[in-house]
Coordinates of C-alpha atoms and ligand atoms in Angstrom, one line a residue:
M1 CA 0.0 0.0 0.0
Y2 CA 1.4 3.3 -1.1
V3 CA 1.0 6.9 0.1
T4 CA -1.2 7.5 -2.9
Q5 CA -2.6 5.7 -5.9
P6 CA -3.7 7.5 -9.0
S7 CA -7.4 7.7 -9.9
M8 CA -7.9 6.4 -13.4
P9 CA -10.8 7.1 -15.8
P10 CA -12.8 4.2 -17.2
L11 CA -10.7 2.5 -19.8
D12 CA -13.5 2.1 -22.4
K13 CA -14.1 5.8 -22.4
F14 CA -10.4 6.5 -22.8
V15 CA -10.2 4.1 -25.7
K16 CA -13.0 6.1 -27.4
Y17 CA -10.9 9.2 -27.2
L18 CA -7.9 7.3 -28.4
E19 CA -9.8 6.1 -31.5
D20 CA -10.7 9.7 -32.3
I21 CA -7.0 10.8 -31.9
W22 CA -5.9 7.9 -34.1
E23 CA -8.4 9.0 -36.7
S24 CA -7.5 12.7 -36.6
K25 CA -3.8 12.2 -36.4
W26 CA -3.6 15.4 -34.2
L27 CA -1.3 14.5 -31.3
T28 CA -0.3 17.8 -29.8
N29 CA 0.3 21.5 -30.4
N30 CA -2.9 23.1 -29.1
A31 CA -5.2 20.7 -30.9
K32 CA -8.9 19.9 -30.2
Y33 CA -8.7 18.2 -26.8
H34 CA -6.2 20.6 -25.5
Q35 CA -8.5 23.5 -26.2
E36 CA -11.5 21.6 -24.9
F37 CA -9.7 20.7 -21.7
E38 CA -8.4 24.2 -21.1
Q39 CA -11.9 25.6 -21.2
A40 CA -13.4 22.8 -19.1
L41 CA -10.8 23.3 -16.5
S42 CA -11.3 27.0 -16.4
D43 CA -15.0 26.4 -15.9
Y44 CA -14.6 23.8 -13.2
L45 CA -11.9 25.8 -11.3
G46 CA -13.8 29.1 -11.6
V47 CA -10.8 30.9 -13.1
K48 CA -10.6 33.3 -16.1
Y49 CA -7.6 31.8 -17.9
C50 CA -5.8 28.5 -17.8
S51 CA -2.7 27.4 -19.8
L52 CA -1.9 23.7 -19.9
F53 CA 1.6 22.4 -19.4
A54 CA 3.5 19.1 -19.7
N55 CA 4.1 19.2 -16.0
G56 CA 3.9 21.5 -13.0
T57 CA 7.6 22.2 -12.8
L58 CA 7.8 23.6 -16.3
A59 CA 4.7 25.7 -15.5
L60 CA 6.6 27.2 -12.5
V61 CA 9.7 27.8 -14.6
V62 CA 7.8 29.4 -17.4
G63 CA 5.5 31.4 -15.1
L64 CA 8.5 33.1 -13.4
R65 CA 10.0 33.8 -16.8
A66 CA 6.7 35.2 -18.2
L67 CA 6.7 37.7 -15.3
R68 CA 10.4 38.5 -15.8
I69 CA 11.1 37.8 -12.1
T70 CA 14.8 38.3 -11.2
G71 CA 17.1 38.9 -8.2
E72 CA 15.7 37.4 -5.0
V73 CA 12.4 35.7 -4.3
I74 CA 11.1 34.9 -0.8
T75 CA 9.8 31.4 -0.6
T76 CA 9.2 28.4 1.7
P77 CA 11.7 25.6 2.5
Y78 CA 8.7 23.4 3.3
S79 CA 7.7 22.1 -0.1
F80 CA 8.6 19.7 -2.9
V81 CA 12.1 20.6 -4.3
A82 CA 10.5 21.7 -7.6
T83 CA 9.3 25.0 -6.0
T84 CA 12.9 26.2 -5.4
H85 CA 14.4 24.4 -8.5
A86 CA 12.1 26.6 -10.6
L87 CA 13.8 29.7 -9.2
Y88 CA 17.3 28.2 -9.7
W89 CA 16.5 27.5 -13.4
N90 CA 15.6 31.2 -13.7
R91 CA 18.9 32.2 -12.0
I92 CA 16.9 33.7 -9.1
I93 CA 18.2 33.5 -5.6
P94 CA 15.8 31.8 -3.2
V95 CA 15.4 33.4 0.2
F96 CA 13.8 31.0 2.6
C97 CA 11.2 32.1 5.1
D98 CA 9.9 30.1 8.1
I99 CA 6.4 28.6 8.1
K100 CA 3.5 28.6 10.5
E101 CA 3.0 25.9 13.0
Q102 CA -0.7 25.5 12.4
D103 CA -0.8 24.9 8.7
F104 CA 2.8 24.6 7.3
T105 CA 2.4 27.6 5.0
I106 CA 4.8 30.6 4.8
N107 CA 4.7 32.8 7.9
P108 CA 3.7 36.3 6.5
E109 CA 4.9 37.9 9.7
K110 CA 8.5 36.9 8.8
I111 CA 8.4 38.0 5.2
E112 CA 9.1 41.8 5.6
S113 CA 12.4 41.3 7.4
L114 CA 13.7 39.3 4.4
I115 CA 13.0 41.9 1.8
T116 CA 16.0 43.6 0.2
P117 CA 16.5 45.9 -2.8
D118 CA 16.9 42.8 -4.9
T119 CA 13.6 41.2 -3.9
T120 CA 11.1 41.1 -6.8
A121 CA 8.5 38.5 -5.7
I122 CA 7.1 36.1 -3.2
L123 CA 6.6 32.4 -4.1
P124 CA 4.4 30.8 -1.4
V125 CA 3.0 27.3 -1.5
H126 CA -0.6 26.2 -0.5
V127 CA 1.1 23.1 0.9
Y128 CA -1.3 20.1 1.3
G129 CA -3.9 22.4 -0.2
Y130 CA -4.0 24.5 3.0
P131 CA -4.5 28.1 1.9
C132 CA -1.7 30.6 2.6
D133 CA -2.6 34.0 4.3
V134 CA -3.4 35.4 0.9
E135 CA -4.7 38.8 2.2
M136 CA -1.6 39.5 4.3
I137 CA 0.7 38.4 1.6
A138 CA -1.1 40.7 -0.9
D139 CA -0.7 43.6 1.5
I140 CA 3.0 43.1 1.8
A141 CA 3.4 42.6 -1.9
D142 CA 1.4 45.8 -2.6
T143 CA 3.4 47.8 -0.1
Y144 CA 6.8 46.7 -1.4
G145 CA 5.9 46.4 -5.1
L146 CA 6.5 42.7 -5.3
K147 CA 4.8 40.1 -7.5
V148 CA 3.2 37.0 -6.0
I149 CA 3.2 33.6 -7.7
Y150 CA 1.4 30.8 -5.9
D151 CA 2.7 27.2 -6.1
A152 CA -0.8 25.7 -5.9
A153 CA 0.4 22.2 -7.0
H154 CA -1.6 20.7 -4.1
A155 CA -4.6 23.1 -4.2
F156 CA -6.7 21.8 -7.1
G157 CA -10.4 22.7 -6.4
V158 CA -9.7 24.3 -3.0
K159 CA -12.0 27.2 -2.2
L160 CA -11.7 29.9 0.4
Q161 CA -15.0 31.6 1.5
G162 CA -16.7 30.0 -1.5
E163 CA -14.2 31.4 -4.0
T164 CA -11.4 29.5 -5.8
L165 CA -8.1 29.9 -4.1
L166 CA -6.4 30.1 -7.4
N167 CA -7.2 33.7 -8.2
H168 CA -4.8 35.2 -5.7
G169 CA -1.4 36.7 -6.8
E170 CA -0.3 37.3 -10.4
M171 CA -0.7 33.6 -11.1
S172 CA -1.2 30.1 -9.6
I173 CA 0.6 27.0 -10.7
L174 CA -1.0 23.5 -10.7
S175 CA 0.4 20.0 -11.0
F176 CA -1.4 17.1 -12.5
H177 CA 1.2 14.5 -11.7
A178 CA 0.1 10.9 -11.3
T179 CA 0.4 11.2 -7.5
K180 CA -2.0 14.2 -7.4
L181 CA -5.7 14.2 -6.5
F182 CA -6.3 15.3 -10.1
N183 CA -3.9 13.8 -12.6
T184 CA -3.2 13.8 -16.4
L185 CA -0.4 11.2 -16.0
E186 CA 2.1 14.1 -16.0
G187 CA 0.7 17.6 -16.4
G188 CA 0.3 21.1 -15.0
A189 CA -1.2 24.5 -15.6
I190 CA -0.9 28.2 -15.0
V191 CA -4.0 30.0 -13.9
T192 CA -4.3 33.8 -14.2
D193 CA -7.0 36.5 -14.6
N194 CA -4.6 38.6 -16.8
E195 CA -5.3 38.1 -20.5
T196 CA -1.9 39.6 -21.6
L197 CA -0.1 37.3 -19.2
K198 CA -2.0 34.2 -20.5
K199 CA -0.9 35.2 -24.0
R200 CA 2.7 35.6 -23.0
V201 CA 2.7 32.3 -21.1
D202 CA 1.3 30.5 -24.2
F203 CA 4.0 32.0 -26.4
L204 CA 6.7 30.9 -24.0
K205 CA 5.5 27.3 -23.6
N206 CA 5.6 27.0 -27.4
F207 CA 9.2 28.1 -28.3
G208 CA 8.1 31.7 -28.3
F209 CA 6.0 31.4 -31.5
A210 CA 3.3 34.1 -31.8
D211 CA 2.5 32.8 -35.3
E212 CA 4.1 30.6 -38.0
V213 CA 7.0 33.1 -38.7
T214 CA 7.1 35.3 -35.6
V215 CA 9.2 34.2 -32.5
V216 CA 8.7 36.8 -29.8
A217 CA 10.8 35.3 -27.1
P218 CA 13.3 32.5 -26.5
G219 CA 10.6 30.1 -25.3
I220 CA 10.7 26.5 -24.4
N221 CA 8.7 23.4 -25.3
A222 CA 6.3 22.8 -22.3
K223 CA 3.1 21.8 -24.1
M224 CA 0.6 19.2 -22.9
N225 CA -0.3 16.6 -25.6
E226 CA -3.7 15.4 -26.7
F227 CA -3.5 12.1 -24.7
Q228 CA -3.0 14.0 -21.5
A229 CA -5.8 16.4 -22.4
C230 CA -8.5 13.8 -23.1
Y231 CA -7.4 11.8 -20.0
G232 CA -7.9 15.1 -18.0
L233 CA -11.3 15.6 -19.5
L234 CA -12.4 12.2 -18.3
Q235 CA -10.8 12.8 -14.8
L236 CA -12.8 16.0 -14.5
E237 CA -16.1 14.1 -14.8
D238 CA -15.2 12.2 -11.5
I239 CA -13.4 14.8 -9.5
E240 CA -16.1 15.7 -7.0
N241 CA -16.7 12.0 -6.3
Q242 CA -12.9 11.6 -5.7
I243 CA -12.8 14.5 -3.2
Q244 CA -15.9 13.1 -1.4
K245 CA -14.3 9.7 -1.1
R246 CA -11.1 11.1 0.3
K247 CA -13.1 13.3 2.8
T248 CA -14.9 10.2 4.1
I249 CA -11.5 8.4 4.5
V250 CA -10.0 11.4 6.3
E251 CA -12.9 11.6 8.7
Y252 CA -12.5 7.9 9.4
Y253 CA -8.8 8.4 10.1
R254 CA -9.5 11.3 12.4
E255 CA -12.1 9.3 14.4
S256 CA -9.7 6.4 14.7
L257 CA -6.6 8.4 15.7
D258 CA -8.2 11.1 17.8
G259 CA -6.7 11.3 21.3
T260 CA -3.6 9.3 20.5
P261 CA -0.9 10.8 22.8
G262 CA 1.8 12.6 20.9
L263 CA -0.1 12.6 17.6
T264 CA -1.4 15.9 16.1
L265 CA -4.1 15.9 13.5
I266 CA -4.8 18.9 11.4
P267 CA -8.5 19.9 11.5
D268 CA -10.5 21.3 8.5
R269 CA -10.5 25.1 8.5
E270 CA -13.7 27.0 8.7
G271 CA -14.5 28.7 5.4
V272 CA -12.3 26.4 3.3
K273 CA -13.5 23.7 0.9
H274 CA -10.6 21.3 1.3
N275 CA -9.5 18.8 -1.4
Y276 CA -8.0 16.2 0.9
Q277 CA -4.9 15.9 -1.3
Y278 CA -2.8 14.5 1.6
F279 CA -3.3 13.2 5.1
P280 CA -0.4 14.7 7.2
V281 CA 0.0 13.9 10.9
L282 CA 2.7 15.2 13.3
I283 CA 4.4 12.8 15.7
D284 CA 6.0 14.2 18.8
P285 CA 8.5 11.6 19.9
K286 CA 8.6 12.7 23.5
E287 CA 4.9 12.3 24.0
M288 CA 4.4 9.3 21.8
G289 CA 7.4 7.3 22.9
K290 CA 8.6 6.7 19.4
S291 CA 9.8 8.9 16.6
R292 CA 8.3 9.7 13.2
D293 CA 10.9 7.5 11.6
D294 CA 10.0 4.6 13.9
V295 CA 6.4 4.8 12.7
Y296 CA 7.5 5.1 9.1
D297 CA 9.7 2.0 9.5
E298 CA 7.1 0.0 11.3
L299 CA 4.5 0.8 8.5
K300 CA 7.1 -0.2 5.9
K301 CA 7.6 -3.6 7.6
H302 CA 3.9 -4.2 6.9
D303 CA 4.3 -3.1 3.3
I304 CA 2.7 0.2 4.0
Y305 CA 4.6 3.0 2.3
S306 CA 3.9 6.4 4.0
R307 CA 5.9 9.5 3.0
R308 CA 7.8 12.1 4.9
Y309 CA 6.5 15.1 2.8
F310 CA 8.5 17.4 3.3
Y311 CA 11.7 16.0 4.7
P312 CA 14.4 16.9 4.2
L313 CA 13.6 20.6 3.9
I314 CA 14.6 22.2 0.6
S315 CA 17.0 24.4 2.6
R316 CA 18.9 21.3 3.5
V317 CA 19.5 20.2 -0.1
P318 CA 23.2 20.7 -1.2
A319 CA 22.3 23.2 -3.9
Y320 CA 20.8 25.6 -1.4
R321 CA 22.2 24.8 2.0
H322 CA 25.0 27.4 1.7
L323 CA 22.5 30.3 1.5
P324 CA 22.3 32.5 4.5
S325 CA 18.5 32.0 4.7
A326 CA 18.9 28.2 4.7
S327 CA 20.5 28.2 8.2
P328 CA 18.5 25.9 10.5
G329 CA 18.4 28.6 13.2
H330 CA 16.6 30.9 10.8
L331 CA 13.8 28.3 10.1
P332 CA 13.0 26.8 13.6
V333 CA 9.4 25.9 12.8
A334 CA 10.1 24.3 9.4
E335 CA 13.0 22.4 10.9
K336 CA 10.8 21.0 13.7
L337 CA 7.8 20.1 11.6
S338 CA 9.9 18.4 8.9
Q339 CA 11.2 16.0 11.7
Q340 CA 7.7 15.2 12.9
I341 CA 5.6 15.0 9.7
L342 CA 4.3 11.9 8.2
C343 CA 1.8 11.6 5.3
L344 CA -0.3 8.5 5.7
P345 CA -1.8 6.7 2.7
L346 CA -4.8 8.5 1.2
Y347 CA -6.6 7.9 -2.1
G348 CA -10.2 7.3 -3.2
E349 CA -9.9 3.5 -3.4
L350 CA -8.3 3.1 0.0
E351 CA -10.4 0.6 2.0
L352 CA -11.5 1.5 5.5
T353 CA -10.2 -1.9 6.7
D354 CA -6.7 -0.8 5.5
V355 CA -7.1 2.5 7.4
D356 CA -7.9 0.3 10.5
R357 CA -4.6 -1.6 9.9
I358 CA -2.6 1.6 9.5
C359 CA -4.1 3.2 12.6
E360 CA -3.4 0.1 14.7
I361 CA 0.3 0.3 13.7
V362 CA 0.5 4.1 14.3
K363 CA -1.0 3.8 17.8
K364 CA 0.9 0.6 18.9
Q365 CA 3.1 1.4 21.9
Ligands
T4K401 N1 5.3 22.1 -6.4 C1 4.9 21.2 -5.4 C2 4.4 21.8 -4.1 C3 4.8 19.9 -5.7 O1 4.4 19.0 -4.7 C4 5.2 19.4 -6.9 C5 5.2 17.9 -7.2 C6 5.6 20.3 -7.9 C7 5.6 21.6 -7.6 C8 6.0 19.9 -9.3 O2 5.0 19.3 -10.1 P1 5.3 18.2 -11.2 O3 6.4 18.7 -12.1 O4 5.6 16.9 -10.5 O5 4.0 18.1 -12.0 C9 5.9 13.0 -6.1 C10 5.6 13.6 -7.4 O6 6.5 13.1 -8.4 C11 5.5 15.1 -7.5 O7 4.7 15.4 -8.6 C12 4.9 15.7 -6.2 N2 5.0 17.1 -6.2 C13 5.6 15.2 -5.0 C14 5.0 15.7 -3.7 O8 5.4 13.7 -5.0 P2 7.7 11.4 -5.3 O9 9.2 11.3 -5.5 O10 7.2 11.2 -3.9 O11 7.0 10.3 -6.2 P3 7.0 8.7 -6.2 O12 7.3 8.3 -7.6 O13 7.8 8.2 -5.1 O14 5.5 8.4 -5.9 C15 4.9 8.4 -4.6 C16 4.0 7.2 -4.5 O15 2.9 7.2 -5.4 C17 4.7 5.9 -4.8 O16 5.3 5.3 -3.6 C18 3.7 5.0 -5.4 C19 2.6 5.9 -5.9 N3 2.5 6.0 -7.3 C20 3.4 6.8 -8.0 C21 3.4 6.9 -9.4 C22 4.4 7.8 -10.1 C23 1.6 5.3 -8.0 O17 0.8 4.5 -7.4 N4 1.6 5.4 -9.4 C24 2.4 6.2 -10.1 O18 2.3 6.3 -11.3 O19 7.3 12.7 -5.9

């Protein structure tokens, strides 16, 4: 049993799409299903513009490029490495900011002290789909003239006070990797409400072509193909069902684990429609009598593969650990949580009897 298992669309329906692709011989380059999926996604997510990508990492790289972000960018060390790698690929210096104990997102109260004359943007992450303090981040960005790009790789379908979370900042980036709640095998997207920016992003992801003979920028190839797009169209039909199934499993987990000494569960937040992308728990070794790694190893002995998302911190990776902002003393909360975090298996098809087995192992003294 793994930390996640991809949801797959009905094979017969996918085959119908494949037959059509075979017939048309249009495989990629903004073809029929790409256009259809882009529109369907925008409608479902409640966003103005959406640009599809081959994966979330390329979406991040291109998004930063489209906004001409340079110099230093304030970001979180508590994420998947791709968040900071995208800065590196743009020759931008990451400046790590500590996170909040309650929800693992960037601590806006610590952002201002990190701003220098070279700071051009903030790159926060809605980690596990938990919304960042979008209003406070917007205030800081407005005051200092900074751009905000949200890594929303985990935040597909999340709503805040009834509105999509994806409309904050200049743009939000999604990932549709196989391990995500919503997947197109590999895939990603940039969401924005700025028409000019959408146009520029679309040029950049297609070598910079504005038309057959006009290359407006040194772009890259980051396009999504027709197979991914029609797979995504089918996934969209079942997404609400997938979220509901995960919600039921999370509630069952919470009931079973509630009151376990040393174990912290993260409750749903009022005013948020969660997507239940992950099920993170915190293990305090002093109170539990065993460490996070003990629990991880014990589960593994039973062929249950949980994951330590996000350990090690990005600031501990050799490429970044020399940076002044990467020093552990500067990131006490992120350092502590990355030692205690464990993501337990969560996916729509997970059986409640398997959840029982997992909880039994976690609680065992
Ligand atoms: N920003 C954030 C905040 C992200 O979390 C990510 C990606 C990105 C940006 C970049 O987006 P992409 O460029 O990936 O679109 C996985 C994913 O590869 C990665 O997409 C994801 N975040 C990250 C959090 O998790 P790994 O190294 O944990 O994947 P892996 O292969 O170990 O898979 C985890 C488990 O899932 C496996 O133990 C078994 C199961 N699995 C996996 C695959 C690939 C399946 O059952 N079927 C599969 O096809 O990184």
